[in-house]
XYZ file of C-alpha atoms in Angstrom:
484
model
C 104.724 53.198 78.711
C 101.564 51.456 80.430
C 98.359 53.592 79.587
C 95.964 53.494 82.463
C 92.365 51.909 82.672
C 89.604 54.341 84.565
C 86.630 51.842 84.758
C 83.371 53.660 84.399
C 80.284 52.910 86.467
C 77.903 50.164 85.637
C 75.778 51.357 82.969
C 72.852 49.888 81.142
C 73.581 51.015 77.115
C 70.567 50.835 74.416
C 71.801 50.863 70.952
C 68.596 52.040 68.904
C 69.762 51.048 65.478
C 71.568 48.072 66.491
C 71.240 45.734 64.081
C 72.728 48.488 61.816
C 76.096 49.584 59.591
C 77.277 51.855 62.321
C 76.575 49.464 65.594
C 78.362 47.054 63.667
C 81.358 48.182 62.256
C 82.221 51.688 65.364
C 80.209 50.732 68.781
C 79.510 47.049 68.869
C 83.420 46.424 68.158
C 84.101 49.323 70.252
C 82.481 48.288 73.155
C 84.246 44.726 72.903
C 87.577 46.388 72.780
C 86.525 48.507 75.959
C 85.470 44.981 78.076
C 88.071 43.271 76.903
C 90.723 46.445 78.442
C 88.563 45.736 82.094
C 86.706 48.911 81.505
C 83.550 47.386 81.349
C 82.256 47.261 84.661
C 80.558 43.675 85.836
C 76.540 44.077 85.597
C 76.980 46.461 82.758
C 74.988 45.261 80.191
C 74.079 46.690 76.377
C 70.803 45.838 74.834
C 70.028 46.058 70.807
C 66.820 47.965 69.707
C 65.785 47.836 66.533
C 62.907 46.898 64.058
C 64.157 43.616 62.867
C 62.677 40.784 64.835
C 65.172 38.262 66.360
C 65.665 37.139 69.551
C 68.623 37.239 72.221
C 70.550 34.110 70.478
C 70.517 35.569 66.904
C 71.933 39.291 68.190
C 74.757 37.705 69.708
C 75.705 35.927 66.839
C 75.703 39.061 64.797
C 77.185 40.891 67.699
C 79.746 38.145 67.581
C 80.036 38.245 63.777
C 80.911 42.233 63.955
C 83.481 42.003 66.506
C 85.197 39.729 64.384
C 84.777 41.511 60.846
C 85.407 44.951 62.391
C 87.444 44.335 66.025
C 90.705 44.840 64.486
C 91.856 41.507 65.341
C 92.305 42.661 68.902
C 93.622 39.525 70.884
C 91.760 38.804 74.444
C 92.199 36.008 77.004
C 89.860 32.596 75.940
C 86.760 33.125 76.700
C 86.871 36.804 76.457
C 84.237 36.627 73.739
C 81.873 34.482 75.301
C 81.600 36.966 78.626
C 81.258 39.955 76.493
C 78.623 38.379 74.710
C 76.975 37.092 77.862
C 76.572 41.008 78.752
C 74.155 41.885 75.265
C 70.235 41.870 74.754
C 67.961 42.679 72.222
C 64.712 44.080 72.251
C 62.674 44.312 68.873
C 61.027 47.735 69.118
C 59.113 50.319 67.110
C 60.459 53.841 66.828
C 57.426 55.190 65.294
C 55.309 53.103 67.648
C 54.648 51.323 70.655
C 55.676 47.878 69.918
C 58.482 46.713 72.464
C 59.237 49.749 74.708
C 57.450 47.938 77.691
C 59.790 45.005 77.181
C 62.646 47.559 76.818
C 61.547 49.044 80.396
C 61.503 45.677 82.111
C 65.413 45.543 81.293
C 66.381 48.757 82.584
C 67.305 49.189 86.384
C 67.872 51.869 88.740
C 71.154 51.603 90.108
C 72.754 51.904 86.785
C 74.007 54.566 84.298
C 71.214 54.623 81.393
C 72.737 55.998 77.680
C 70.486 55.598 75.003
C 72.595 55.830 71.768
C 70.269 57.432 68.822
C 72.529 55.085 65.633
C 69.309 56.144 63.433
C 68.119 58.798 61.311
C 67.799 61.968 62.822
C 64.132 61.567 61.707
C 63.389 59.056 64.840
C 65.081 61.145 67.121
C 61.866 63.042 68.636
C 59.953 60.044 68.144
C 62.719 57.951 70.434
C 62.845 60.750 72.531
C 59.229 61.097 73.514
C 59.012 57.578 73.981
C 61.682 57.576 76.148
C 59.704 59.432 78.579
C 56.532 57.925 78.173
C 56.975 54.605 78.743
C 59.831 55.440 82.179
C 62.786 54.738 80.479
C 64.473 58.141 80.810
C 65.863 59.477 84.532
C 66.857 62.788 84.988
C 69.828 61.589 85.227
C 69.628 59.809 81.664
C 72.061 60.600 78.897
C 71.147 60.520 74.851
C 73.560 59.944 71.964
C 72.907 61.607 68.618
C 74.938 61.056 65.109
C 75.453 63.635 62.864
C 74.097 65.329 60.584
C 72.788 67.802 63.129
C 70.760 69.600 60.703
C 70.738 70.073 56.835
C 71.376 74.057 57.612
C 70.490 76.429 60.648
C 66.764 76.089 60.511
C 66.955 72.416 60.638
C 69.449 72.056 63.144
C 67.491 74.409 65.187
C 64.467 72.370 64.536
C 66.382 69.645 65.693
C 67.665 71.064 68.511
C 64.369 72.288 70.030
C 62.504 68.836 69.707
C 65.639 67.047 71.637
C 64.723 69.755 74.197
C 61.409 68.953 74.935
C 62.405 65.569 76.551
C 65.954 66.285 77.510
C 68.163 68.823 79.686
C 71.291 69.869 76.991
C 73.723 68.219 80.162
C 72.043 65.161 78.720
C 72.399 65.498 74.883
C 75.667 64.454 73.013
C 76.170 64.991 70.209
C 78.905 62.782 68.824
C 81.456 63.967 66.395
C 83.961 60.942 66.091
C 87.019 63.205 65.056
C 86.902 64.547 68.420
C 87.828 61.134 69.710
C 90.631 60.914 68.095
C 93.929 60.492 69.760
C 95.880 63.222 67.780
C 92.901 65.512 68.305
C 93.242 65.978 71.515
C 96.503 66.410 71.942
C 95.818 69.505 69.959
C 95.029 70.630 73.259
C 97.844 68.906 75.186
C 100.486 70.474 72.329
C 98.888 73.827 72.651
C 97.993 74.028 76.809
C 100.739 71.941 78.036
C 103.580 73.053 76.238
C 105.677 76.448 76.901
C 107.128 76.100 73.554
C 104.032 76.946 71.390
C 101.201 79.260 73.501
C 103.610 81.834 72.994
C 103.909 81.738 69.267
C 100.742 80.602 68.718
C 99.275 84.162 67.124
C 99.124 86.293 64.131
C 102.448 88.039 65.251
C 104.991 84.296 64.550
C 101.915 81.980 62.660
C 101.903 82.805 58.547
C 98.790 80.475 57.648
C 97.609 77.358 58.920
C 96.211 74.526 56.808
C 93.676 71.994 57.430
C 93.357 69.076 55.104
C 91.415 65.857 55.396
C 91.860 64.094 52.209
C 90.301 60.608 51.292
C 90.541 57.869 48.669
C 87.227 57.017 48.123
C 84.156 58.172 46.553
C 80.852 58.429 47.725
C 80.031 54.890 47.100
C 76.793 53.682 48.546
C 75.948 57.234 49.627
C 75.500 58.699 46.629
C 71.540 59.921 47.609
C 72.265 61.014 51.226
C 76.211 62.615 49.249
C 74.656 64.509 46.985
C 71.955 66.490 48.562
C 74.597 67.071 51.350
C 78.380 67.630 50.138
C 81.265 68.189 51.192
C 80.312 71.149 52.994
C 77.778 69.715 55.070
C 79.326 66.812 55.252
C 82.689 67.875 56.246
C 83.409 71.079 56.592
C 80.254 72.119 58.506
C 81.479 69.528 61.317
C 84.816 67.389 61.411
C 86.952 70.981 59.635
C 85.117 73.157 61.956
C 85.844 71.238 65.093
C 89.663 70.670 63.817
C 89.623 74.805 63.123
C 88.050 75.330 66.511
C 90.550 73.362 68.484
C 93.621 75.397 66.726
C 92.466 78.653 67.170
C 90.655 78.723 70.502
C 92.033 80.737 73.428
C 93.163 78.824 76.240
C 90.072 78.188 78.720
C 89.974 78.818 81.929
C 90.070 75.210 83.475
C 89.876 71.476 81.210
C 85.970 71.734 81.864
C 83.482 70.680 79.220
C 81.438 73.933 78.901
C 84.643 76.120 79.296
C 86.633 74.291 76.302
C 82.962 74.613 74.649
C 82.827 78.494 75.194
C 86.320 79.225 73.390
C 85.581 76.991 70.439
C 81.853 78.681 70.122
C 83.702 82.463 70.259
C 85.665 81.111 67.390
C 82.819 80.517 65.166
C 81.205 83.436 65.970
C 84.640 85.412 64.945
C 84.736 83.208 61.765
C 84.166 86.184 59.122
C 81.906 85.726 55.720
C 84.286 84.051 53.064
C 84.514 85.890 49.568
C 83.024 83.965 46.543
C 86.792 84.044 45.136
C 88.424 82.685 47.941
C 86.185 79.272 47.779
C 86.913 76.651 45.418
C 84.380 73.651 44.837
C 85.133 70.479 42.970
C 84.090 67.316 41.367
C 85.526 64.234 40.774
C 85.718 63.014 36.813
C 85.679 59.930 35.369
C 88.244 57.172 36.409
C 89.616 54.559 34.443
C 86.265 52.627 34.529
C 84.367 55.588 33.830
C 82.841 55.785 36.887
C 82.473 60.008 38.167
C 80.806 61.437 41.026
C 77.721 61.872 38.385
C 77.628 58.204 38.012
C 78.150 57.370 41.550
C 75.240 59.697 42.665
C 73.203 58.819 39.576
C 72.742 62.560 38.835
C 74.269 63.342 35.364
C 73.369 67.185 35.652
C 74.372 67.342 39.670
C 76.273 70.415 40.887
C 77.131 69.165 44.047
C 80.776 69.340 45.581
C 82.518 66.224 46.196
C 85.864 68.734 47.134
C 85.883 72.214 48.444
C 88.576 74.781 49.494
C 88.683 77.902 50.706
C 90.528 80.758 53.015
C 89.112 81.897 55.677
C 89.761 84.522 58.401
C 89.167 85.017 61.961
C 88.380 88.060 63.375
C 89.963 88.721 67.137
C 93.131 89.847 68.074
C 94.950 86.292 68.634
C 94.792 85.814 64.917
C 93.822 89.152 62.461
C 95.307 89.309 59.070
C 96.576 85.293 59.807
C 94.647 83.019 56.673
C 93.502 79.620 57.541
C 93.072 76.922 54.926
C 90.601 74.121 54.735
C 90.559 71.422 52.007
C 88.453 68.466 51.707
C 87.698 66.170 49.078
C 87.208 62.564 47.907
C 88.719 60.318 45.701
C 92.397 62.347 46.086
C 95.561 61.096 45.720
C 95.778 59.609 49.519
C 94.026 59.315 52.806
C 95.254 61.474 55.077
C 93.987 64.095 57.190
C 96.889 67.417 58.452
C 96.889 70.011 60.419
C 99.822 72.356 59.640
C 100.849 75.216 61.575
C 103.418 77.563 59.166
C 105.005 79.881 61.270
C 106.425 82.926 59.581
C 110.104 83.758 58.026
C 113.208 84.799 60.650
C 112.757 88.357 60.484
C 116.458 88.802 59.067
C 118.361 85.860 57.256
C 121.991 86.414 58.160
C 123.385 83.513 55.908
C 122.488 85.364 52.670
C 119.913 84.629 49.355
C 122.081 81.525 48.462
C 120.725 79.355 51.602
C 117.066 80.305 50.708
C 113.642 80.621 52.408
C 112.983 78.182 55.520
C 110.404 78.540 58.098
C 109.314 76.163 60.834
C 106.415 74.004 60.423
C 104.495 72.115 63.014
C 102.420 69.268 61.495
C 99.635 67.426 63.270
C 98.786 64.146 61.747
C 95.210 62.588 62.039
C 95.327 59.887 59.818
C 96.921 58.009 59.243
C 100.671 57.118 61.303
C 99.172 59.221 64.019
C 101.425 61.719 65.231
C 103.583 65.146 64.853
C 106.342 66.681 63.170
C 108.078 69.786 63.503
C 110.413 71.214 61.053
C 113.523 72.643 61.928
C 116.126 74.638 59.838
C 119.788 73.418 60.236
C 122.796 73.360 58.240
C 123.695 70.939 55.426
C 126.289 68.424 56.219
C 129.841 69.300 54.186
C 132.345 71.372 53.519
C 132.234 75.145 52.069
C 129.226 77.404 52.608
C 126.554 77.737 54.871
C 123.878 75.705 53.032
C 120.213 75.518 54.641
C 117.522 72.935 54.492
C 114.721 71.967 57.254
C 114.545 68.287 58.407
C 111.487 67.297 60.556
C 111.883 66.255 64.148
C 109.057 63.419 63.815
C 106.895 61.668 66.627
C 104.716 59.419 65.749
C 102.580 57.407 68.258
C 103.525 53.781 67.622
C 107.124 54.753 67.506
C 106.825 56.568 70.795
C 104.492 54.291 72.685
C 105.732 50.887 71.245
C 103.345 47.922 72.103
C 100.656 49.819 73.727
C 100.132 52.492 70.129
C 98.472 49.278 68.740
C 96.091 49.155 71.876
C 95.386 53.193 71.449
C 91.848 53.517 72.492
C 89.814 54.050 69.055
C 87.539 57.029 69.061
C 84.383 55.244 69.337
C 85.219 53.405 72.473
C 86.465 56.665 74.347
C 83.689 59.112 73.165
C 81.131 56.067 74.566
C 83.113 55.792 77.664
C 82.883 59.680 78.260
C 78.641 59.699 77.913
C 78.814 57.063 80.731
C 80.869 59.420 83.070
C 79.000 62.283 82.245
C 81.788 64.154 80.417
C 80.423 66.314 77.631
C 83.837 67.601 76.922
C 84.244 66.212 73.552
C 80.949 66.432 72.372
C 79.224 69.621 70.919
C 76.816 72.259 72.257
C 73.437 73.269 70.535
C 74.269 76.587 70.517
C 77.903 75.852 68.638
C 76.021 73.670 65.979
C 73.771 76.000 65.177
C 76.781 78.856 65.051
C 78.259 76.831 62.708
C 75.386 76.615 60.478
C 74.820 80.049 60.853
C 78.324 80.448 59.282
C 78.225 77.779 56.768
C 74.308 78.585 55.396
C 75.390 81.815 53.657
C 78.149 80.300 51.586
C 75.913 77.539 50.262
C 73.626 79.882 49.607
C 76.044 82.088 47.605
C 77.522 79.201 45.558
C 73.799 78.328 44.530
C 72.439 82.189 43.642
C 75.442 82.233 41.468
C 74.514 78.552 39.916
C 78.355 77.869 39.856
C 79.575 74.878 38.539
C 81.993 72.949 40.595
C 85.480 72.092 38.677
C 86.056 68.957 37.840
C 89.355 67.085 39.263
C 91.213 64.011 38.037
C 90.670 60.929 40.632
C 93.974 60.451 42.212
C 94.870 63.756 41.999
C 95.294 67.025 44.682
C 91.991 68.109 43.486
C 91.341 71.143 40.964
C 93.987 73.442 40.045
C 91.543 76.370 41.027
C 92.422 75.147 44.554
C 96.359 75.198 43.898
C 95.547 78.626 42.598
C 94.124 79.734 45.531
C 97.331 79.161 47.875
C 99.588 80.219 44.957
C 97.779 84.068 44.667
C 99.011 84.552 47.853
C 102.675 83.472 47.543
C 102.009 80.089 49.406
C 101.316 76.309 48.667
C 99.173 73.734 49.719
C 101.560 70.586 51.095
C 101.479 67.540 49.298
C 98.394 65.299 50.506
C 100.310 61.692 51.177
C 99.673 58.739 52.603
């Protein structure tokens, strides 16, 4: 299987923040990974904005330096390196003021795509976008990349969302979530849309629950300030969880167009009902063998932040009343891996008796890692005497079923920066569904702090609290086992 190249236009791409942690280790690498599969148009060229002074020579060599801590060892023809190099700038320029942006101007040229990608705070981001404007940078035509967080809660992100406006047309703004780059992500849609098999089924009337985990390994480690005034609920669910619920539970749109895909995931949100206190379960990692807790890693030996949360939600529309979804995110678990699992109900009628037990399909989406899907299937148990039951998965996972070319899978980076140069806002959110989401997420944070509760403290290496295996198990159900 040969996956096809769509070159892009010839863009001009300025990295503000891009002598930092995320143009190094995501779009740097990324965008070396994208010339070196020919996507990378000839005159395209990417220039580096950012308050450190150096000059062309010394960004390359850190540009050069990146690529070969964080390329993941791709392999490209000699002199690959050198040519990709040969395409990147830097400019040393002032966010806050006016140092550089006429020297930034003199680089930019009409007949090419301009994406300015925001890798800062979202502090500079009205500063970068006024300046934009006033020194003749931006076009009308012009497209801006912003990071998360979008927001701390719905006044911020509204905040946010207004000052962004002032300068730029919301066909211009994307907002970058890198989950939605993923591979497996989208085929949420291709699984779902493309499939006879599933639309069908896919409602309250055949689906028992659905679960949504993304588990990692690791603490907060040198996040702890930005960690612990956030959590896990900004910090996860509020985005990456939301997206992944969004995706599952959409209705079909009308057409694979970026505002009608938007539109279904923003009526899911707004269907999201207000989760009960007792069906939310918040967590913190103890001490591991070193003695080093969340309280130690954040420096906070009194915080109440969450560094793991839970909870059941519902949605409230006719494709999926009375069905429970699941979401579970924590650090320092057992394993990195991030699920979706679709649990579709019992047969109706068992005709083989109590002795061959309960079985019920399950479709599992895997994020993270071994990319791919499995679907469990019910058949009988090989040998003699009795009809005995047990469910063996029908597994696909992308390097198995691609071969050579899973290893050259696009990463998410490098597609979600190849979709702002075509214009494609598909995979990027809306204003309007950030700020639903906040509008969501606000009250629960606000109910967990009225109340002062005290998150539960979890073993590192563990599943997370048992208050969170006691929320699956009051129901009759269980969480699956968060593996590697």
């Amino acid at each position: 299987m040969v996956s096809r190249v769509i070159p892009v236009d010839p863009f001009d791409l300025v990295i503000f923040g891009g002598t930092g942690d995320l143009a190094r280790r995501k779009i740097l690498p990324g965008l070396f990974r994208r010339f070196c599969a020919g996507q990378m148009p000839e005159g395209s060229q990417i220039i580096g904005a950012a308050r450190s002074e150096m000059d062309d020579s010394e960004y390359r060599e850190m540009v050069s330096d990146a690529v070969a801590e964080f390329g993941g060892g791709r392999t490209c023809e000699a002199g690959t390196l050198e040519a990709f190099l040969a395409t990147v700038s830097y400019v040393t320029t002032d966010a806050k003021g006016d140092g550089g942006w006429v020297d930034l101007n003199g680089k930019m040229r009409e007949d090419r795509v301009r994406a300015f990608y925001f890798s800062v705070g979202p502090s500079l981001f009205g500063d970068l976008a006024e300046r934009l404007h006033r020194f003749g940078l931006a076009t009308p035509e012009s497209r801006i990349v912003v990071e998360k967080p979008f927001g701390h809660d719905l006044e911020t992100a509204k905040a946010l969302n207004a000052t962004l406006a002032q300068h730029f047309d919301e066909t211009q703004i994307y907002r970058i979530d890198h989950y939605l780059g993923k591979e497996t992500v989208q085929n949420l849609m291709a699984v779902r849309f493309g499939n006879m098999l599933f639309e069908p089924l896919w409602n309250a009337q055949y689906v028992d629950h659905i679960q949504i985990t993304v588990a990692e390994t690791v603490g907060v480690g040198g996040r702890g300030a930005y960690y612990d005034h956030s959590g896990a609920m900004r910090d996860m669910v509020q985005n990456h969880l939301m997206q992944l619920l969004c995706l599952i539970a959409m209705e079909p749109p009308a057409k694979f167009d970026p505002n009608a895909v938007r539109d279904e995931k923003l009526k899911v949100i707004r269907a999201l009902e207000p989760v009960d206190w007792h069906h939310i379960v918040r967590g913190q990692y103890g001490a591991d063998e070193n003695g080093q807790s969340y309280r130690e890693d954040v420096e906070d030996p009194k915080s109440r932040t969450e560094s793991f949360i839970a909870m059941k939600c519902h949605i409230s529309n006719w494709r999926w009343a009375g069905t429970p979804f699941y979401l579970r995110t924590g650090k320092r678990l057992k394993a990195r891996a991030s699920e979706i699992a679709v649990v579709f109900k019992d047969a109706p009628h068992s005709i083989f008796g109590a002795d061959a037990g309960r079985h019920r399909n399950v479709l599992a989406i895997r994020l993270q890692p071994n990319e791919g899907m499995t679907l469990d299937v019910t058949i009988k148990e090989p040998g003699p005497g009795g009809m005995r039951l047990l469910d063996v998965p029908l597994d696909m996972s992308f390097a198995e079923a691609l071969g050579p070319d899973a290893e050259e899978a696009t990463e998410a980076y490098e597609r979600l920066i190849m979709d702002v140069i075509r214009g494609n806002q598909t995979l990027f959110m809306r204003g309007d569904e950030v700020e639903a989401a906040w509008a969501w997420t606000d009250p629960l944070i606000e109910g967990w702090q009225a109340r002062n509760d005290v998150p539960k403290q979890y073993d590192p290496g563990s599943s997370g609290p048992e208050d969170a295996l006691m929320l699956m198990h009051r129901d009759g159900r269980k969480w699956r086992e968060v593996k590697a």
